[in-house]
């Protein structure tokens, strides 16, 4: 069995309140990566001014107090200019967001074994958690705990 270097990678654009950088948002990332289920490959903070101008803050430019550094990234530079520009369109003027590339480590073996078998992935769709939760809340009555 050949070893795959990476599993699937998802880009997440996480809106932050206002233009402030909150260490709690970064802490949530480090907590989940500590489980080994995902690996943080790249990260950038994007701020959009009221007139739509973008300001980018790379990991090495983060102020003290943040638990993330360049050595923690598995593929720094993976988020390209085109990705950043396209995804930044969703950021409201006067707000900031955290753009991260996360490798789904737990899917690496599945991807490798699928490829080795000669099978190919023909489709993939993700339903965002808020949509799934809202749907389930409407079709399944809440259980009393």
PDB file of C-alpha atoms in Angstrom:
ATOM      1  CA  UNK A   1       0.000   0.000   0.000  1.00  0.00           C
ATOM      2  CA  UNK A   2       1.479   3.361  -0.994  1.00  0.00           C
ATOM      3  CA  UNK A   3       1.378   6.047   1.662  1.00  0.00           C
ATOM      4  CA  UNK A   4      -0.573   9.171   0.749  1.00  0.00           C
ATOM      5  CA  UNK A   5       1.137  12.322   1.973  1.00  0.00           C
ATOM      6  CA  UNK A   6      -2.128  14.206   2.495  1.00  0.00           C
ATOM      7  CA  UNK A   7      -5.774  13.492   3.012  1.00  0.00           C
ATOM      8  CA  UNK A   8      -8.526  15.754   1.685  1.00  0.00           C
ATOM      9  CA  UNK A   9      -8.123  19.457   2.496  1.00  0.00           C
ATOM     10  CA  UNK A  10     -10.936  21.866   3.339  1.00  0.00           C
ATOM     11  CA  UNK A  11     -10.714  25.641   3.354  1.00  0.00           C
ATOM     12  CA  UNK A  12     -12.735  27.353   6.082  1.00  0.00           C
ATOM     13  CA  UNK A  13     -13.495  31.059   6.254  1.00  0.00           C
ATOM     14  CA  UNK A  14     -14.448  31.847   9.850  1.00  0.00           C
ATOM     15  CA  UNK A  15     -15.946  35.284  10.418  1.00  0.00           C
ATOM     16  CA  UNK A  16     -14.547  37.164  13.405  1.00  0.00           C
ATOM     17  CA  UNK A  17     -16.381  39.859  15.340  1.00  0.00           C
ATOM     18  CA  UNK A  18     -15.312  43.269  14.040  1.00  0.00           C
ATOM     19  CA  UNK A  19     -11.687  43.746  13.064  1.00  0.00           C
ATOM     20  CA  UNK A  20     -10.242  42.392  16.287  1.00  0.00           C
ATOM     21  CA  UNK A  21      -8.133  39.249  16.533  1.00  0.00           C
ATOM     22  CA  UNK A  22      -9.449  37.076  19.339  1.00  0.00           C
ATOM     23  CA  UNK A  23      -7.028  34.415  20.627  1.00  0.00           C
ATOM     24  CA  UNK A  24     -10.061  32.215  21.444  1.00  0.00           C
ATOM     25  CA  UNK A  25     -10.680  31.573  17.722  1.00  0.00           C
ATOM     26  CA  UNK A  26      -7.101  30.386  17.356  1.00  0.00           C
ATOM     27  CA  UNK A  27      -7.346  28.302  20.516  1.00  0.00           C
ATOM     28  CA  UNK A  28     -10.283  26.380  19.039  1.00  0.00           C
ATOM     29  CA  UNK A  29      -8.049  25.476  16.065  1.00  0.00           C
ATOM     30  CA  UNK A  30      -5.160  24.298  18.183  1.00  0.00           C
ATOM     31  CA  UNK A  31      -7.503  22.233  20.358  1.00  0.00           C
ATOM     32  CA  UNK A  32      -8.934  20.338  17.370  1.00  0.00           C
ATOM     33  CA  UNK A  33      -5.531  19.814  15.745  1.00  0.00           C
ATOM     34  CA  UNK A  34      -4.235  18.375  19.031  1.00  0.00           C
ATOM     35  CA  UNK A  35      -6.711  15.491  18.568  1.00  0.00           C
ATOM     36  CA  UNK A  36      -4.904  14.362  15.411  1.00  0.00           C
ATOM     37  CA  UNK A  37      -8.141  14.245  13.401  1.00  0.00           C
ATOM     38  CA  UNK A  38      -7.183  17.304  11.368  1.00  0.00           C
ATOM     39  CA  UNK A  39      -3.920  19.033  10.588  1.00  0.00           C
ATOM     40  CA  UNK A  40      -3.590  22.778  10.173  1.00  0.00           C
ATOM     41  CA  UNK A  41      -1.819  23.357   6.872  1.00  0.00           C
ATOM     42  CA  UNK A  42      -2.123  27.102   6.400  1.00  0.00           C
ATOM     43  CA  UNK A  43      -3.768  30.112   8.002  1.00  0.00           C
ATOM     44  CA  UNK A  44      -4.238  33.788   7.230  1.00  0.00           C
ATOM     45  CA  UNK A  45      -6.269  36.559   8.858  1.00  0.00           C
ATOM     46  CA  UNK A  46      -8.147  38.771   6.406  1.00  0.00           C
ATOM     47  CA  UNK A  47      -9.588  42.151   7.372  1.00  0.00           C
ATOM     48  CA  UNK A  48     -11.824  44.143   5.047  1.00  0.00           C
ATOM     49  CA  UNK A  49     -12.020  47.900   5.559  1.00  0.00           C
ATOM     50  CA  UNK A  50     -15.250  49.840   5.165  1.00  0.00           C
ATOM     51  CA  UNK A  51     -14.184  50.729   1.620  1.00  0.00           C
ATOM     52  CA  UNK A  52     -13.478  47.056   0.763  1.00  0.00           C
ATOM     53  CA  UNK A  53      -9.679  47.099   0.960  1.00  0.00           C
ATOM     54  CA  UNK A  54      -8.164  43.843   2.226  1.00  0.00           C
ATOM     55  CA  UNK A  55      -5.435  43.581   4.838  1.00  0.00           C
ATOM     56  CA  UNK A  56      -3.735  40.206   5.303  1.00  0.00           C
ATOM     57  CA  UNK A  57      -2.000  39.039   8.472  1.00  0.00           C
ATOM     58  CA  UNK A  58       0.244  35.993   8.105  1.00  0.00           C
ATOM     59  CA  UNK A  59       0.936  33.622  11.011  1.00  0.00           C
ATOM     60  CA  UNK A  60       4.400  35.061  11.648  1.00  0.00           C
ATOM     61  CA  UNK A  61       2.833  38.533  11.978  1.00  0.00           C
ATOM     62  CA  UNK A  62       0.360  37.556  14.716  1.00  0.00           C
ATOM     63  CA  UNK A  63       0.852  39.466  17.958  1.00  0.00           C
ATOM     64  CA  UNK A  64       2.072  37.715  21.101  1.00  0.00           C
ATOM     65  CA  UNK A  65      -0.535  35.679  22.955  1.00  0.00           C
ATOM     66  CA  UNK A  66      -1.649  33.550  20.007  1.00  0.00           C
ATOM     67  CA  UNK A  67      -1.003  29.817  20.253  1.00  0.00           C
ATOM     68  CA  UNK A  68      -0.171  29.338  16.560  1.00  0.00           C
ATOM     69  CA  UNK A  69       3.197  29.700  14.857  1.00  0.00           C
ATOM     70  CA  UNK A  70       4.674  28.886  11.455  1.00  0.00           C
ATOM     71  CA  UNK A  71       6.202  25.613  12.687  1.00  0.00           C
ATOM     72  CA  UNK A  72       2.687  24.293  13.394  1.00  0.00           C
ATOM     73  CA  UNK A  73       1.622  24.650   9.760  1.00  0.00           C
ATOM     74  CA  UNK A  74       1.880  21.583   7.552  1.00  0.00           C
ATOM     75  CA  UNK A  75       1.945  23.436   4.204  1.00  0.00           C
ATOM     76  CA  UNK A  76       2.419  27.157   4.730  1.00  0.00           C
ATOM     77  CA  UNK A  77       1.683  29.004   1.498  1.00  0.00           C
ATOM     78  CA  UNK A  78      -1.043  26.583   0.385  1.00  0.00           C
ATOM     79  CA  UNK A  79      -3.635  29.382   0.517  1.00  0.00           C
ATOM     80  CA  UNK A  80      -2.919  31.284  -2.674  1.00  0.00           C
ATOM     81  CA  UNK A  81      -3.816  34.798  -3.729  1.00  0.00           C
ATOM     82  CA  UNK A  82      -6.703  33.540  -5.867  1.00  0.00           C
ATOM     83  CA  UNK A  83      -8.187  31.535  -2.953  1.00  0.00           C
ATOM     84  CA  UNK A  84      -7.866  34.491  -0.609  1.00  0.00           C
ATOM     85  CA  UNK A  85      -9.417  36.971  -3.042  1.00  0.00           C
ATOM     86  CA  UNK A  86     -12.313  34.684  -3.930  1.00  0.00           C
ATOM     87  CA  UNK A  87     -13.181  33.707  -0.359  1.00  0.00           C
ATOM     88  CA  UNK A  88     -12.704  37.264   0.976  1.00  0.00           C
ATOM     89  CA  UNK A  89     -15.743  38.344  -1.048  1.00  0.00           C
ATOM     90  CA  UNK A  90     -17.903  36.801   1.703  1.00  0.00           C
ATOM     91  CA  UNK A  91     -16.388  39.042   4.410  1.00  0.00           C
ATOM     92  CA  UNK A  92     -18.578  42.059   5.182  1.00  0.00           C
ATOM     93  CA  UNK A  93     -16.985  45.506   5.036  1.00  0.00           C
ATOM     94  CA  UNK A  94     -15.499  46.476   8.396  1.00  0.00           C
ATOM     95  CA  UNK A  95     -15.061  42.840   9.487  1.00  0.00           C
ATOM     96  CA  UNK A  96     -12.332  40.218   9.699  1.00  0.00           C
ATOM     97  CA  UNK A  97     -12.108  36.503   9.061  1.00  0.00           C
ATOM     98  CA  UNK A  98      -9.755  33.646   9.647  1.00  0.00           C
ATOM     99  CA  UNK A  99      -9.031  31.593   6.522  1.00  0.00           C
ATOM    100  CA  UNK A 100      -7.612  28.168   7.281  1.00  0.00           C
ATOM    101  CA  UNK A 101      -6.654  25.101   5.278  1.00  0.00           C
ATOM    102  CA  UNK A 102      -7.300  21.929   7.271  1.00  0.00           C
ATOM    103  CA  UNK A 103      -6.229  18.479   6.162  1.00  0.00           C
ATOM    104  CA  UNK A 104      -8.771  15.827   7.076  1.00  0.00           C
ATOM    105  CA  UNK A 105      -6.173  13.414   8.432  1.00  0.00           C
ATOM    106  CA  UNK A 106      -8.752  10.809   9.338  1.00  0.00           C
ATOM    107  CA  UNK A 107      -9.634  10.469   5.624  1.00  0.00           C
ATOM    108  CA  UNK A 108      -6.061   9.983   4.375  1.00  0.00           C
ATOM    109  CA  UNK A 109      -6.133   6.170   4.530  1.00  0.00           C
ATOM    110  CA  UNK A 110      -9.578   6.021   2.944  1.00  0.00           C
ATOM    111  CA  UNK A 111      -8.369   8.177   0.047  1.00  0.00           C
ATOM    112  CA  UNK A 112      -5.223   6.053  -0.407  1.00  0.00           C
ATOM    113  CA  UNK A 113      -7.058   2.729  -0.293  1.00  0.00           C
ATOM    114  CA  UNK A 114      -9.728   3.980  -2.670  1.00  0.00           C
ATOM    115  CA  UNK A 115      -7.080   5.043  -5.194  1.00  0.00           C
ATOM    116  CA  UNK A 116      -5.201   1.743  -4.837  1.00  0.00           C
ATOM    117  CA  UNK A 117      -8.372  -0.208  -5.591  1.00  0.00           C
ATOM    118  CA  UNK A 118      -8.772   1.663  -8.865  1.00  0.00           C
ATOM    119  CA  UNK A 119     -11.935   3.398  -7.711  1.00  0.00           C
ATOM    120  CA  UNK A 120     -12.338   7.118  -8.281  1.00  0.00           C
ATOM    121  CA  UNK A 121     -14.319   9.691  -6.366  1.00  0.00           C
ATOM    122  CA  UNK A 122     -17.130  10.836  -8.649  1.00  0.00           C
ATOM    123  CA  UNK A 123     -18.827  13.289  -6.350  1.00  0.00           C
ATOM    124  CA  UNK A 124     -18.631  14.919  -2.991  1.00  0.00           C
ATOM    125  CA  UNK A 125     -20.903  17.262  -1.145  1.00  0.00           C
ATOM    126  CA  UNK A 126     -20.721  18.688   2.337  1.00  0.00           C
ATOM    127  CA  UNK A 127     -23.727  19.939   4.259  1.00  0.00           C
ATOM    128  CA  UNK A 128     -22.689  22.666   6.760  1.00  0.00           C
ATOM    129  CA  UNK A 129     -23.314  21.802  10.420  1.00  0.00           C
ATOM    130  CA  UNK A 130     -25.808  24.659  11.015  1.00  0.00           C
ATOM    131  CA  UNK A 131     -27.932  23.387   8.096  1.00  0.00           C
ATOM    132  CA  UNK A 132     -27.862  19.779   9.346  1.00  0.00           C
ATOM    133  CA  UNK A 133     -28.732  20.850  12.901  1.00  0.00           C
ATOM    134  CA  UNK A 134     -31.601  23.051  11.751  1.00  0.00           C
ATOM    135  CA  UNK A 135     -32.967  20.266   9.568  1.00  0.00           C
ATOM    136  CA  UNK A 136     -32.707  17.641  12.302  1.00  0.00           C
ATOM    137  CA  UNK A 137     -34.379  20.009  14.780  1.00  0.00           C
ATOM    138  CA  UNK A 138     -37.377  20.270  12.451  1.00  0.00           C
ATOM    139  CA  UNK A 139     -37.771  16.543  11.751  1.00  0.00           C
ATOM    140  CA  UNK A 140     -36.755  14.936  15.040  1.00  0.00           C
ATOM    141  CA  UNK A 141     -38.346  16.113  18.288  1.00  0.00           C
ATOM    142  CA  UNK A 142     -35.825  17.162  20.907  1.00  0.00           C
ATOM    143  CA  UNK A 143     -35.269  14.553  23.566  1.00  0.00           C
ATOM    144  CA  UNK A 144     -35.443  15.547  27.191  1.00  0.00           C
ATOM    145  CA  UNK A 145     -32.211  14.733  28.956  1.00  0.00           C
TER     146      UNK A 145
END
